[in-house]
XYZ file of C-alpha atoms in Angstrom:
781
model
C 46.436 9.858 -28.294
C 44.962 10.125 -24.803
C 42.304 7.810 -23.450
C 39.674 10.555 -23.490
C 40.552 11.604 -27.051
C 40.527 8.006 -28.228
C 37.113 7.480 -26.626
C 35.762 10.556 -28.404
C 37.172 9.439 -31.718
C 35.728 5.969 -31.243
C 32.304 7.386 -30.435
C 32.449 9.752 -33.407
C 33.394 6.972 -35.829
C 30.492 4.726 -34.699
C 27.257 5.040 -36.728
C 24.407 6.762 -34.912
C 22.089 3.811 -35.385
C 24.056 0.606 -35.092
C 22.793 -2.440 -36.930
C 22.286 -5.900 -35.520
C 25.923 -6.602 -36.234
C 26.950 -3.975 -33.736
C 26.800 -6.208 -30.737
C 28.177 -9.202 -32.567
C 31.271 -7.390 -33.776
C 32.365 -6.999 -30.163
C 31.591 -10.644 -29.431
C 29.484 -9.669 -26.413
C 28.289 -12.458 -24.166
C 26.495 -11.378 -20.969
C 28.204 -12.588 -17.809
C 25.085 -14.159 -16.346
C 27.086 -16.258 -13.901
C 28.970 -13.245 -12.543
C 25.734 -11.256 -12.333
C 24.104 -14.155 -10.506
C 26.970 -14.265 -8.006
C 26.702 -10.508 -7.460
C 22.968 -10.838 -6.872
C 23.552 -13.740 -4.479
C 26.043 -11.719 -2.430
C 23.537 -8.866 -2.225
C 20.820 -11.318 -1.211
C 23.015 -12.683 1.593
C 23.676 -9.127 2.787
C 19.941 -8.499 2.927
C 19.329 -11.756 4.783
C 21.897 -10.806 7.412
C 20.149 -7.482 7.957
C 16.579 -8.768 7.382
C 13.736 -7.754 9.677
C 12.498 -10.794 11.633
C 8.945 -9.451 11.733
C 6.934 -6.396 10.738
C 7.800 -2.690 10.937
C 6.051 0.670 11.043
C 3.894 2.263 8.359
C 2.475 0.073 5.582
C 4.578 -3.013 6.299
C 1.986 -4.566 8.587
C -0.888 -3.736 6.273
C 0.738 -5.379 3.254
C 2.071 -8.438 5.039
C -1.354 -9.028 6.541
C -3.141 -8.350 3.245
C -0.891 -10.826 1.422
C -1.392 -13.434 4.126
C -5.213 -13.245 4.098
C -5.306 -12.619 0.334
C -6.986 -9.305 1.051
C -7.063 -5.876 -0.538
C -4.730 -3.183 0.861
C -5.341 0.525 0.399
C -6.305 1.788 -3.088
C -5.569 0.811 -5.758
C -5.071 -2.490 -3.974
C -1.878 -3.775 -5.669
C -3.365 -7.145 -6.691
C -0.224 -8.605 -8.276
C 1.749 -8.029 -5.098
C -1.000 -9.624 -3.006
C -0.917 -12.735 -5.199
C 2.841 -13.260 -5.106
C 2.962 -12.152 -1.460
C 0.471 -14.899 -0.636
C 2.691 -17.441 -2.398
C 5.720 -16.358 -0.368
C 3.642 -16.326 2.826
C 2.991 -20.060 2.541
C 6.420 -21.125 1.245
C 8.486 -22.845 3.979
C 11.506 -20.586 3.444
C 11.594 -18.851 6.843
C 10.202 -19.506 10.322
C 7.513 -16.788 10.226
C 5.095 -15.353 7.674
C 6.589 -11.879 8.041
C 10.112 -13.121 7.335
C 8.932 -15.008 4.257
C 7.377 -11.893 2.750
C 10.422 -9.867 3.805
C 12.512 -12.388 1.870
C 10.406 -11.465 -1.181
C 11.612 -7.874 -0.821
C 15.219 -8.984 -0.389
C 15.079 -11.335 -3.358
C 13.484 -8.696 -5.598
C 16.194 -6.146 -4.876
C 18.970 -8.726 -5.159
C 17.766 -9.734 -8.628
C 17.611 -6.042 -9.529
C 21.226 -5.645 -8.447
C 22.155 -8.491 -10.779
C 20.358 -6.763 -13.649
C 22.157 -3.463 -13.037
C 25.360 -5.541 -13.162
C 24.417 -6.798 -16.630
C 23.451 -3.383 -17.961
C 26.665 -1.796 -16.682
C 28.704 -4.604 -18.185
C 26.848 -4.165 -21.469
C 27.710 -0.461 -21.666
C 31.355 -1.255 -20.862
C 31.569 -3.609 -23.869
C 32.019 -0.514 -26.042
C 34.651 0.760 -23.664
C 36.671 -1.871 -21.794
C 38.305 -4.622 -23.903
C 38.915 -7.068 -21.046
C 36.092 -9.114 -19.590
C 37.357 -8.844 -16.010
C 37.211 -5.051 -16.241
C 33.594 -5.170 -17.323
C 32.782 -7.612 -14.541
C 34.424 -5.242 -12.066
C 32.256 -2.408 -13.375
C 29.124 -4.517 -13.055
C 30.056 -5.460 -9.508
C 30.468 -1.770 -8.629
C 26.945 -1.050 -9.880
C 25.482 -3.953 -7.904
C 27.272 -2.849 -4.728
C 26.434 0.839 -4.977
C 22.803 0.277 -5.893
C 22.199 -2.397 -3.278
C 23.632 -0.384 -0.373
C 22.079 3.000 -1.161
C 20.131 3.713 2.022
C 16.558 3.693 0.740
C 17.122 0.629 -1.433
C 18.745 -1.280 1.417
C 16.256 -0.168 4.060
C 13.291 -1.128 1.865
C 14.862 -4.452 0.874
C 15.097 -5.893 4.375
C 11.421 -5.466 5.179
C 8.468 -5.583 2.823
C 7.030 -2.160 3.584
C 4.890 -2.247 0.492
C 5.354 -3.026 -3.192
C 8.388 -0.958 -4.101
C 11.029 -3.665 -4.358
C 8.742 -5.843 -6.484
C 8.263 -2.801 -8.730
C 12.026 -2.381 -8.791
C 12.738 -5.866 -10.088
C 10.064 -5.446 -12.757
C 11.620 -2.153 -13.839
C 15.103 -3.658 -13.891
C 14.039 -6.609 -16.052
C 12.269 -4.247 -18.466
C 15.481 -2.223 -18.661
C 17.537 -5.275 -19.529
C 15.098 -6.442 -22.190
C 14.952 -2.967 -23.732
C 18.730 -2.597 -23.748
C 18.970 -5.948 -25.526
C 16.301 -4.821 -27.994
C 18.263 -1.626 -28.663
C 21.257 -3.803 -29.582
C 19.332 -5.594 -32.304
C 16.000 -3.862 -33.080
C 15.577 -5.784 -36.332
C 16.660 -9.168 -35.043
C 14.564 -12.346 -35.066
C 13.323 -11.871 -31.480
C 13.070 -8.058 -31.441
C 9.285 -7.917 -31.765
C 8.852 -10.593 -29.132
C 10.962 -8.555 -26.754
C 8.722 -5.532 -27.243
C 5.594 -7.612 -26.627
C 7.192 -9.045 -23.487
C 8.120 -5.546 -22.320
C 4.509 -4.427 -22.858
C 3.251 -7.386 -20.812
C 5.675 -6.599 -17.975
C 4.590 -2.952 -18.012
C 0.988 -4.025 -17.507
C 1.919 -6.567 -14.858
C 4.017 -3.930 -13.120
C 1.041 -1.573 -13.068
C -0.996 -4.304 -11.388
C 1.652 -4.229 -8.682
C 2.019 -0.430 -8.450
C 1.578 2.548 -10.736
C 5.373 2.816 -10.899
C 5.244 -0.236 -13.131
C 4.695 2.210 -16.006
C 7.773 4.321 -15.223
C 9.769 2.777 -18.033
C 7.055 3.227 -20.676
C 8.082 6.714 -21.910
C 11.721 5.681 -22.200
C 10.798 2.490 -24.046
C 8.694 4.514 -26.477
C 11.503 6.980 -27.120
C 14.013 4.176 -27.632
C 11.736 2.618 -30.262
C 11.362 5.968 -32.035
C 15.129 6.473 -32.121
C 16.316 2.944 -32.878
C 13.497 1.688 -35.134
C 10.809 4.319 -35.846
C 9.107 2.094 -38.410
C 7.852 -0.052 -35.537
C 5.103 2.452 -34.756
C 3.667 1.920 -38.241
C 3.327 -1.854 -37.899
C -0.242 -2.300 -36.690
C 0.098 -5.996 -35.879
C 2.965 -5.260 -33.520
C 1.043 -2.405 -31.920
C -2.040 -4.583 -31.417
C 0.093 -7.352 -29.921
C 1.756 -4.916 -27.514
C -1.589 -3.392 -26.517
C -3.070 -6.841 -25.907
C -0.050 -7.865 -23.857
C -0.292 -4.666 -21.811
C -3.969 -5.266 -21.018
C -3.334 -8.932 -20.279
C -0.613 -7.923 -17.817
C -3.162 -5.853 -15.896
C -5.616 -8.739 -15.451
C -4.725 -9.258 -11.758
C -7.053 -6.319 -11.125
C -9.915 -8.612 -12.175
C -9.362 -10.600 -8.997
C -10.358 -7.673 -6.800
C -14.168 -7.682 -7.174
C -14.113 -11.476 -6.793
C -11.949 -11.502 -3.697
C -13.712 -8.475 -2.202
C -17.005 -10.381 -2.341
C -15.448 -13.066 -0.137
C -14.962 -10.310 2.468
C -11.405 -10.962 3.674
C -10.324 -9.393 6.957
C -8.511 -6.618 5.063
C -10.789 -5.384 2.299
C -9.981 -1.707 1.810
C -12.238 0.060 -0.623
C -14.383 -3.100 -0.891
C -14.636 -2.923 -4.721
C -17.772 -5.023 -5.029
C -21.493 -4.406 -5.079
C -22.096 -7.666 -3.219
C -23.102 -7.366 0.428
C -23.259 -10.879 1.833
C -21.762 -13.254 -0.751
C -20.340 -13.509 -4.240
C -23.095 -13.553 -6.867
C -23.177 -12.841 -10.576
C -25.832 -10.153 -10.424
C -24.039 -8.042 -7.810
C -20.558 -8.678 -9.238
C -21.513 -7.601 -12.743
C -23.318 -4.482 -11.629
C -22.977 -0.736 -11.944
C -22.225 -0.509 -8.214
C -19.312 -2.910 -8.515
C -17.977 -0.943 -11.477
C -18.284 2.376 -9.647
C -16.593 1.067 -6.499
C -13.858 -0.633 -8.484
C -13.085 2.468 -10.542
C -13.130 4.682 -7.448
C -10.605 2.315 -5.904
C -8.564 1.979 -9.102
C -8.317 5.774 -9.494
C -7.499 6.277 -5.802
C -10.440 8.645 -5.420
C -10.246 8.276 -1.655
C -7.149 10.488 -1.512
C -8.297 13.361 -3.694
C -4.863 14.451 -4.885
C -4.865 17.839 -6.700
C -4.168 18.335 -10.395
C -0.520 18.664 -11.427
C -1.000 22.344 -12.179
C -1.914 22.885 -8.539
C 1.473 22.537 -6.914
C 1.464 21.436 -3.281
C 4.884 23.019 -2.815
C 7.134 25.109 -5.055
C 8.883 23.005 -7.672
C 12.219 24.178 -6.276
C 11.212 22.786 -2.872
C 10.184 19.503 -4.465
C 13.564 19.250 -6.180
C 15.098 20.113 -2.820
C 13.245 17.175 -1.285
C 14.796 14.857 -3.861
C 18.250 16.263 -3.142
C 17.732 15.701 0.597
C 16.891 12.066 -0.027
C 19.745 11.743 -2.513
C 22.117 12.820 0.264
C 20.728 10.101 2.501
C 21.718 7.363 0.069
C 25.451 7.529 0.659
C 25.453 8.289 4.385
C 22.191 8.256 6.338
C 23.218 10.775 8.967
C 19.969 10.509 10.934
C 21.221 12.536 13.903
C 23.061 15.280 12.021
C 26.429 14.193 13.380
C 28.352 14.451 10.091
C 26.502 16.921 7.858
C 29.672 18.040 6.114
C 30.667 14.487 5.241
C 27.146 13.697 4.062
C 27.076 16.753 1.806
C 30.537 15.983 0.447
C 29.611 12.393 -0.374
C 26.395 13.524 -2.047
C 28.296 15.953 -4.284
C 30.889 13.282 -5.068
C 28.280 10.683 -6.034
C 26.321 13.261 -7.991
C 29.462 14.010 -10.002
C 29.994 10.271 -10.496
C 26.464 9.946 -11.875
C 26.953 12.901 -14.236
C 30.278 11.475 -15.429
C 28.711 8.069 -15.855
C 25.806 9.447 -17.836
C 28.186 11.351 -20.098
C 30.351 8.289 -20.679
C 27.240 6.214 -21.343
C 26.225 8.747 -23.991
C 29.690 8.686 -25.566
C 30.315 4.946 -25.443
C 26.969 3.321 -26.146
C 24.314 5.615 -27.575
C 22.093 2.783 -28.687
C 21.265 1.911 -25.028
C 21.594 5.499 -23.858
C 18.534 6.534 -25.851
C 16.574 4.316 -23.516
C 18.456 4.568 -20.232
C 19.049 8.322 -20.318
C 15.352 9.216 -20.722
C 14.538 6.608 -18.063
C 16.759 8.405 -15.560
C 15.097 11.684 -16.525
C 11.661 10.135 -15.970
C 12.631 8.766 -12.550
C 14.140 12.045 -11.358
C 12.724 15.294 -12.724
C 9.690 13.630 -14.273
C 8.805 11.792 -11.075
C 9.384 14.876 -8.943
C 6.913 16.838 -11.047
C 4.328 14.047 -11.223
C 4.336 13.144 -7.523
C 3.781 16.801 -6.594
C 4.644 16.323 -2.929
C 4.257 18.820 -0.146
C 7.381 19.747 1.807
C 9.116 16.651 3.136
C 8.762 15.675 6.757
C 12.491 16.257 7.348
C 12.937 19.072 4.834
C 13.499 22.758 5.648
C 12.817 22.225 9.342
C 13.406 25.926 9.988
C 10.042 26.593 8.300
C 8.268 24.512 10.925
C 4.520 24.142 10.410
C 4.287 27.295 8.311
C 4.309 25.107 5.182
C 2.212 22.004 4.374
C 4.196 18.822 4.964
C 3.997 15.162 4.120
C 3.198 13.038 7.174
C 6.386 11.063 6.634
C 9.498 11.125 4.492
C 8.781 9.918 0.983
C 12.242 8.750 -0.057
C 10.858 5.316 -0.917
C 9.055 6.827 -3.923
C 12.490 7.504 -5.424
C 13.862 4.035 -4.709
C 13.773 3.208 -8.413
C 15.809 6.319 -9.199
C 18.451 5.687 -6.541
C 18.791 2.052 -7.575
C 19.080 2.675 -11.330
C 21.528 5.544 -10.830
C 23.984 2.930 -9.606
C 24.681 2.151 -13.272
C 25.855 5.677 -13.946
C 27.654 5.941 -10.607
C 29.568 2.780 -11.484
C 30.369 4.048 -14.985
C 31.617 7.312 -13.513
C 33.801 5.422 -11.059
C 35.177 3.247 -13.870
C 36.055 6.420 -15.775
C 37.998 7.738 -12.762
C 39.612 4.333 -12.329
C 40.749 4.292 -15.951
C 41.976 7.886 -15.768
C 44.089 7.225 -12.675
C 45.326 3.904 -14.069
C 46.543 5.602 -17.247
C 49.023 7.547 -15.087
C 50.781 4.246 -14.315
C 51.267 3.265 -17.975
C 49.129 2.259 -20.984
C 49.280 0.299 -24.247
C 47.446 0.310 -27.577
C 44.852 -2.447 -27.762
C 42.233 -3.572 -30.282
C 38.609 -2.792 -29.329
C 36.280 -4.034 -32.057
C 37.508 -2.284 -35.209
C 39.233 0.449 -33.256
C 42.648 0.721 -31.683
C 42.575 2.506 -28.368
C 45.076 3.400 -25.671
C 44.313 1.184 -22.695
C 46.016 1.203 -19.271
C 47.876 -2.009 -18.511
C 46.462 -4.620 -16.145
C 49.127 -3.668 -13.605
C 48.085 -0.028 -13.925
C 44.460 -0.906 -13.205
C 45.524 -2.908 -10.178
C 47.632 -0.048 -8.851
C 44.642 2.293 -9.254
C 42.164 -0.169 -7.748
C 42.208 1.332 -4.210
C 40.122 4.123 -5.748
C 37.262 1.634 -6.098
C 36.968 1.425 -2.324
C 34.689 4.458 -2.460
C 31.966 2.083 -3.695
C 31.969 0.543 -0.202
C 31.150 3.851 1.491
C 27.359 3.307 1.462
C 27.839 -0.222 2.787
C 29.792 1.036 5.771
C 27.950 4.307 6.295
C 24.437 2.889 6.056
C 24.749 -0.452 7.815
C 23.454 0.623 11.209
C 20.673 2.831 9.840
C 19.487 0.510 7.062
C 19.664 -2.788 8.912
C 16.486 -4.051 10.582
C 18.072 -7.137 12.081
C 16.593 -8.206 15.451
C 13.981 -5.418 15.412
C 10.789 -6.814 16.922
C 9.463 -3.645 18.554
C 6.596 -3.033 16.122
C 5.060 -6.437 16.788
C 5.774 -5.985 20.489
C 3.982 -2.622 20.437
C 0.956 -4.162 18.720
C 0.819 -6.934 21.294
C 1.179 -4.452 24.163
C -1.583 -2.208 22.844
C -3.977 -5.092 22.231
C -3.225 -6.560 25.652
C -4.011 -3.220 27.284
C -7.610 -3.942 26.280
C -9.787 -6.322 28.283
C -11.290 -9.330 26.456
C -13.851 -8.555 23.744
C -13.031 -4.859 23.917
C -13.264 -2.215 21.227
C -10.043 -0.274 20.679
C -10.365 3.112 18.987
C -7.267 4.148 17.036
C -6.545 7.118 14.782
C -3.776 6.458 12.232
C -1.552 4.026 10.370
C 1.042 3.226 12.996
C -1.455 2.461 15.744
C -3.674 0.391 13.425
C -1.691 -1.526 10.811
C 0.537 -3.315 13.377
C -2.657 -4.421 15.154
C -3.997 -5.871 11.886
C -0.755 -7.775 11.474
C -0.771 -9.053 15.052
C -4.371 -10.227 14.799
C -4.520 -11.643 11.277
C -1.014 -13.068 10.901
C 0.047 -13.987 14.417
C -3.431 -14.548 15.853
C -2.899 -12.177 18.783
C -6.068 -10.972 20.511
C -8.483 -11.314 17.595
C -11.283 -10.838 20.108
C -10.496 -7.086 20.138
C -12.254 -4.924 17.550
C -9.931 -2.265 16.123
C -11.937 0.832 15.166
C -9.849 3.340 13.240
C -11.382 6.831 13.182
C -9.730 7.750 9.873
C -11.230 4.702 8.160
C -14.590 4.976 9.917
C -15.191 8.046 7.775
C -15.599 5.660 4.821
C -18.656 3.515 4.109
C -16.750 0.308 3.365
C -14.969 0.231 6.724
C -18.259 0.544 8.582
C -19.671 -2.388 6.637
C -16.624 -4.447 7.558
C -17.051 -3.630 11.248
C -20.676 -4.783 11.070
C -19.691 -7.925 9.165
C -16.751 -8.887 11.380
C -17.329 -12.111 13.347
C -17.022 -12.239 17.124
C -13.834 -14.165 17.859
C -13.431 -16.288 20.964
C -11.063 -14.941 23.606
C -8.300 -17.459 24.299
C -7.586 -16.992 27.996
C -4.666 -19.431 27.916
C -2.831 -17.245 25.381
C -3.955 -13.950 26.878
C -2.263 -12.014 29.678
C -2.291 -13.571 33.132
C -3.922 -10.443 34.575
C -7.180 -11.260 32.747
C -7.435 -14.837 34.041
C -8.941 -13.826 37.356
C -12.482 -13.495 36.062
C -14.883 -14.853 33.489
C -15.473 -12.870 30.320
C -18.819 -13.162 28.603
C -18.650 -13.386 24.835
C -20.784 -10.622 23.294
C -23.268 -11.164 20.511
C -23.577 -9.180 17.310
C -21.603 -6.337 15.705
C -20.233 -3.304 17.576
C -22.981 -1.097 16.128
C -26.553 -2.277 15.674
C -27.135 -0.989 12.166
C -28.051 -2.480 8.837
C -25.736 -2.012 5.864
C -28.184 0.456 4.341
C -28.324 2.476 7.563
C -24.530 2.510 7.775
C -24.197 3.607 4.140
C -26.668 6.426 4.768
C -24.567 7.991 7.512
C -23.367 11.447 6.380
C -19.670 12.205 6.327
C -20.238 15.133 8.685
C -23.065 16.936 10.451
C -23.083 20.241 12.252
C -23.097 19.776 15.999
C -26.501 20.977 17.260
C -26.517 23.657 19.988
C -26.411 22.149 23.479
C -25.847 18.700 21.950
C -25.237 15.921 24.444
C -24.792 12.159 24.398
C -25.998 10.016 27.283
C -25.612 6.338 28.126
C -26.406 5.533 31.727
C -24.389 7.836 33.930
C -22.194 8.913 31.010
C -23.130 12.390 29.812
C -20.904 13.831 27.091
C -21.096 17.141 25.244
C -19.088 17.072 21.987
C -16.728 20.003 21.626
C -16.189 19.962 17.857
C -18.296 22.276 15.660
C -19.147 19.284 13.500
C -19.402 15.575 14.087
C -17.640 13.429 11.530
C -18.985 10.043 10.562
C -16.367 8.427 12.801
C -17.458 10.510 15.811
C -21.055 9.443 15.314
C -20.017 5.794 15.102
C -18.039 6.018 18.342
C -21.142 7.306 20.105
C -23.199 4.543 18.448
C -20.749 1.882 19.677
C -21.067 3.192 23.212
C -24.846 3.279 22.818
C -25.177 -0.218 21.346
C -22.499 -2.366 22.998
C -21.294 -0.722 26.204
C -20.821 -2.151 28.835
C -21.121 -5.595 27.205
C -17.967 -4.710 25.325
C -15.241 -2.706 27.114
C -14.381 0.399 25.080
C -10.857 1.811 24.966
C -9.162 4.756 23.294
C -5.560 4.148 22.225
C -3.233 6.622 23.915
C -2.085 7.549 20.413
C -5.505 9.191 20.045
C -4.293 12.072 22.212
C -7.164 14.368 23.150
C -9.841 12.584 21.141
C -11.892 11.592 24.251
C -11.868 15.278 25.209
C -13.252 16.241 21.784
C -16.111 13.823 22.404
C -16.687 15.181 25.915
C -15.669 11.897 27.556
C -12.562 13.001 29.447
C -14.225 12.520 32.865
C -14.996 8.902 32.015
C -11.673 7.534 30.723
C -9.080 5.800 32.862
C -5.538 5.141 31.611
C -4.584 1.476 31.674
C -1.248 0.823 30.051
C -1.282 1.943 26.411
C -5.006 2.716 26.296
C -7.716 4.647 28.098
C -10.721 2.647 29.269
C -14.217 4.108 29.193
C -15.759 3.911 32.670
C -19.490 4.073 33.331
C -19.358 6.931 35.815
C -17.255 9.957 36.605
C -13.931 8.781 38.029
C -12.950 9.753 41.577
C -9.271 9.653 42.655
C -8.285 6.966 45.148
C -5.315 4.886 46.243
C -4.984 3.113 42.872
C -6.512 5.917 40.813
C -4.277 8.980 40.512
C -4.841 12.217 38.641
C -1.852 13.194 36.497
C -1.917 16.611 34.861
C -1.929 16.339 31.083
C -2.853 12.649 31.249
C -5.992 12.416 33.373
C -6.856 9.548 35.661
C -4.410 6.654 35.797
C -5.209 3.140 36.994
C -1.962 2.601 38.882
C -2.286 -1.099 39.665
C -3.452 -2.216 36.202
C -0.904 0.010 34.443
C 1.927 -1.286 36.634
C 0.911 -4.913 36.048
C 0.797 -4.299 32.310
C 4.169 -2.532 32.323
C 5.957 -5.221 34.349
C 4.111 -8.460 33.504
C 2.716 -8.000 30.007
C 4.581 -5.413 27.923
C 7.439 -6.628 25.735
C 8.318 -3.523 23.702
C 9.823 -1.933 26.797
C 12.694 -4.402 26.390
C 12.997 -4.455 22.602
C 12.947 -0.649 22.383
C 15.604 -0.378 25.081
C 17.818 -2.626 22.959
C 17.625 -0.317 19.932
C 20.422 1.986 18.828
C 18.364 4.916 17.681
C 15.158 5.398 15.710
C 15.865 6.517 12.161
C 12.334 7.367 11.022
C 11.450 10.585 12.833
C 7.871 10.543 11.557
C 7.036 7.380 13.542
C 9.085 8.177 16.645
C 5.843 8.967 18.472
C 5.424 5.238 19.137
C 8.615 4.790 21.196
C 7.996 8.249 22.663
C 4.662 6.939 23.892
C 6.463 4.321 25.964
C 8.701 6.967 27.479
C 5.709 9.141 28.323
C 3.770 6.169 29.648
C 6.693 5.161 31.833
C 7.196 8.644 33.241
C 3.448 9.022 33.851
C 3.248 5.661 35.589
C 6.346 6.472 37.650
C 4.751 9.669 38.919
C 1.467 7.891 39.635
C 3.370 5.258 41.615
C 5.244 7.969 43.501
C 2.042 9.799 44.346
C 0.543 6.567 45.668
C 3.590 5.994 47.893
C 5.331 3.254 45.862
C 8.730 4.944 45.584
C 10.870 1.895 44.735
C 8.528 0.852 41.951
C 8.361 4.434 40.755
C 12.124 4.689 40.427
C 12.350 1.348 38.595
C 9.742 2.342 36.017
C 11.296 5.778 35.614
C 14.715 4.291 34.907
C 13.195 1.952 32.307
C 11.533 4.905 30.593
C 14.838 6.742 30.665
C 16.539 3.693 29.147
C 14.084 3.678 26.240
C 14.626 7.392 25.618
C 18.383 6.866 25.713
C 18.182 3.944 23.283
C 16.114 6.151 20.960
C 18.776 8.858 21.336
C 16.052 11.176 22.647
C 17.085 11.545 26.273
C 17.664 15.262 25.753
C 14.237 15.677 24.155
C 12.651 14.439 27.364
C 15.050 16.285 29.647
C 16.585 13.170 31.176
C 20.014 14.751 30.921
C 18.811 17.604 33.157
C 16.618 15.509 35.440
C 18.173 12.069 35.992
C 15.751 11.082 38.763
C 12.032 11.500 39.247
C 11.420 14.527 41.518
C 7.846 13.681 42.518
C 7.155 12.540 46.093
C 3.786 11.553 47.594
C 1.502 14.567 47.748
C 3.831 16.828 45.769
C 2.661 18.989 42.889
C 2.858 17.453 39.464
C 6.107 18.366 37.702
C 6.730 19.579 34.176
C 7.321 16.066 32.819
C 3.574 15.495 32.909
C 3.083 18.156 30.269
C 4.516 15.773 27.676
C 1.946 14.239 25.378
C 2.675 12.194 22.279
C 1.535 14.084 19.166
C -1.724 12.775 17.790
C -1.114 10.328 14.962
C -2.094 11.484 11.524
C -3.414 9.143 8.858
C -0.956 8.527 6.062
C -2.027 10.142 2.801
C -0.201 7.430 0.827
C-alpha cells in the first residue's frame, strides 16, 4: 500500500467525531520545550533586525500614546496602550521605542511557537516519530516568522497587529486542545478562557474577534450540545464582556487630558468629575470613538473596489511574503515562489483535513475567515501598489494594507509546513519505506535514512528568510526620528508648525513626547483641526519652555520671549461651535498687519479658519511655519507672497518678501532663505546622513519624506548657485544625489542624466525646480 493510500485508509477508518480518548491513544505530549526554543530563535532573529527607534506611519503615534498612557486614533486600542506602557518603563532596552518594539518582536515570536505546537499536533495523526513532528513544527515557525509582512511588522511596533497575532495564536491553540477533548474535565473552562481572550483581543483591536466564527463552528461540529447549556453560555458571555473592560479606562484617562487624546471620549472639559464622566456627552463621544465614526466607512454592500480587485490585492500581498521584490527586479521568481507556496498551503490544508479533522473544523474555517472573509469585510479600495497601469483612474488606499492580512500570512505557515512535510514524505518514500504502527493503524513509513536523504527539500522553508532579510529588517534605521528632529528644528523657538498628514505629524509627536525634542513647538495638523477634540487640545496645551542648551546652535544668538496663552484665543464653547466648512464669501480677504491674503478655495474648512485665527491671535509673538510637506497649502490660503523657505519648513513673514543676496526666488518653491537653509542643512539636519546610509526605501507610499530631502537639497543647491556660492552648491547637490541614490530613486530625479547642477549665477531656473513632493494625505486607517 502506498503512503497516500494508507493515509486515506487511516482517515476513513477514524470516527468523524473522536472522543476524549482520541488524543490519548496516540500518547500525544506537546513539545513545549522545542516550541519554546523555536520561539526563542525567532525572537533572536527579530532582535537582530529590530528597529532602534520609531518608523513611518502609525508607529510614532502608538509608541507615544503608550508612553504617555494616551488614546491613539479610534477606537483607541486601550489594551495595547496598557501593556505598551508597561513595556515602555521596563528596563529591557536603552530607549522607550526599542522597548515597545521588543513587545512586537516578543508577540510574534510567541506566535511562532504556537504555530509550532499546532503543526506538531496535526502531525501526531500522521508522523509516528517525535523528531519528525518537531521538524514540521520548526518549519511552520520559520515560514511564518519570515513571511515579509509578519517579519517587517515584528521588528517595529507600527500599531497593534502583532499583539493581536499572539492573542489569535493562543486562542487557536486552546481551541485545538478543546477539539481534542470537548467533553473533558477542563473543556468548559477552555471555552470560557477563549471567550475572555476574544474580548481582551477586541480591546486591543477589532481583529481580536477574527477567531470567533471558527470557534463557534468548531463547537457546533465537535459538541453541539454546548449551545444548549445556558450556564456555559452565560459564563462565556460574561468572560467576553469582562475581557473588553479596558475600554472603561478611556473616559477616565481622557479626562486627565494626556498629550495624545484622539477622539477625547469624555464630557469633562477641565478635570475628571463624576457628573461629566457619567453623562450623555461622555457616552456619545465614547460610542462615536468606539464605532470609529470619524472615518465614515461605507456599508459592505457598497464596494469600494470590485471584489475581484480586492482579491487581487490580497494576492499581490501574498506574493510579497516569500520574496519582497520592492524594485521589480525578479518578478518571475516572485510569481513562481508565490505559486509554489500557494500550492504548499493547499496541500497542507488538504492533508490537515485528511489527517486530523477534529482540529480542521476549527482551523479550516479560521483560514477562510482570515482570507476571503477578511477581504470582503475590509472592503478596501485598490491597493497603493496594485494595478499601477490604472493610475489615478481608480480610488486607491493611501498606503499598502498588507498588515491587515498579517494574521492570515502568519497562520498559513501551518498549512505551508504541512504541505512541505507531505512533499518531504513523498520524496523520502522513493528512498525506501517500512511498515510502522501509528496508533491502531499500520502504515507505510519512509525510513529515517530516507527522510534524511530527502531533507534538502526542506531548504525551501529558508527562502523567505534569505529573500526578505534586506527588505524586512529595520536594523540601524533612525531616519524617521532624524526627520522629526530636522523638521522641528527648522522652526524657531515657540513656533507653530502646520502639518497635513500622518507622516509629517506622528513622528513629531514621538519626538516631542517620548524624546523631549522641541516641545516648545506647537504641531497643528490640518486634517485633525477639522475635528472639535483636536482644537480643544490645542487650546488646552501648556506652553513649554524652550531649552536653548538642547536646541540648535543657530538659535542661540538671540533671546526668545516665551508666549502666553493658547495658539488661538477662543473658549472651548467657541471652538466647538466652529462649522466644519463655510462657503468663501465673494472678495473675501484676511488681514493681519501688512499681511493681506485672499483664500483661493471655494470653501473654508474648519482647519483653514483656525490657521487664520492663529495668525490673528498669536503672530508675531509666535513664529508660524508651514511644513514643506504641506505643498501648496499657503497658496490656497493666499499667503504665498509671505512665506520664506527655511530648511524643511516655510516661515510666515510679516510683509511681502523681496529677493536679495540671501533671499532667492526658486521657481516652483518660492522664496528661499539661503543662509538659514544652508545652516540647517549643514549644522542641524541629521536625516541627510541616515537616509544616505539606507539601501532603498521599501514603502513607496511614504517615500515622499526622503524625496523631500532630495528636493530640498536640489533647491538649496540652486539657491546657493544663484547667490554665487558654487562650492557650497555643488556639495549640497552631491549630498542630495547621494540620498536619491540610497533610496534607489536617482533615475526618478534625473541624476543619471544630469550628474552635476547646471545652474550658474544669474542663469534661468532649470527643470529640476519643477519637482515638488506630493502633498501628504491623511491616513484613512
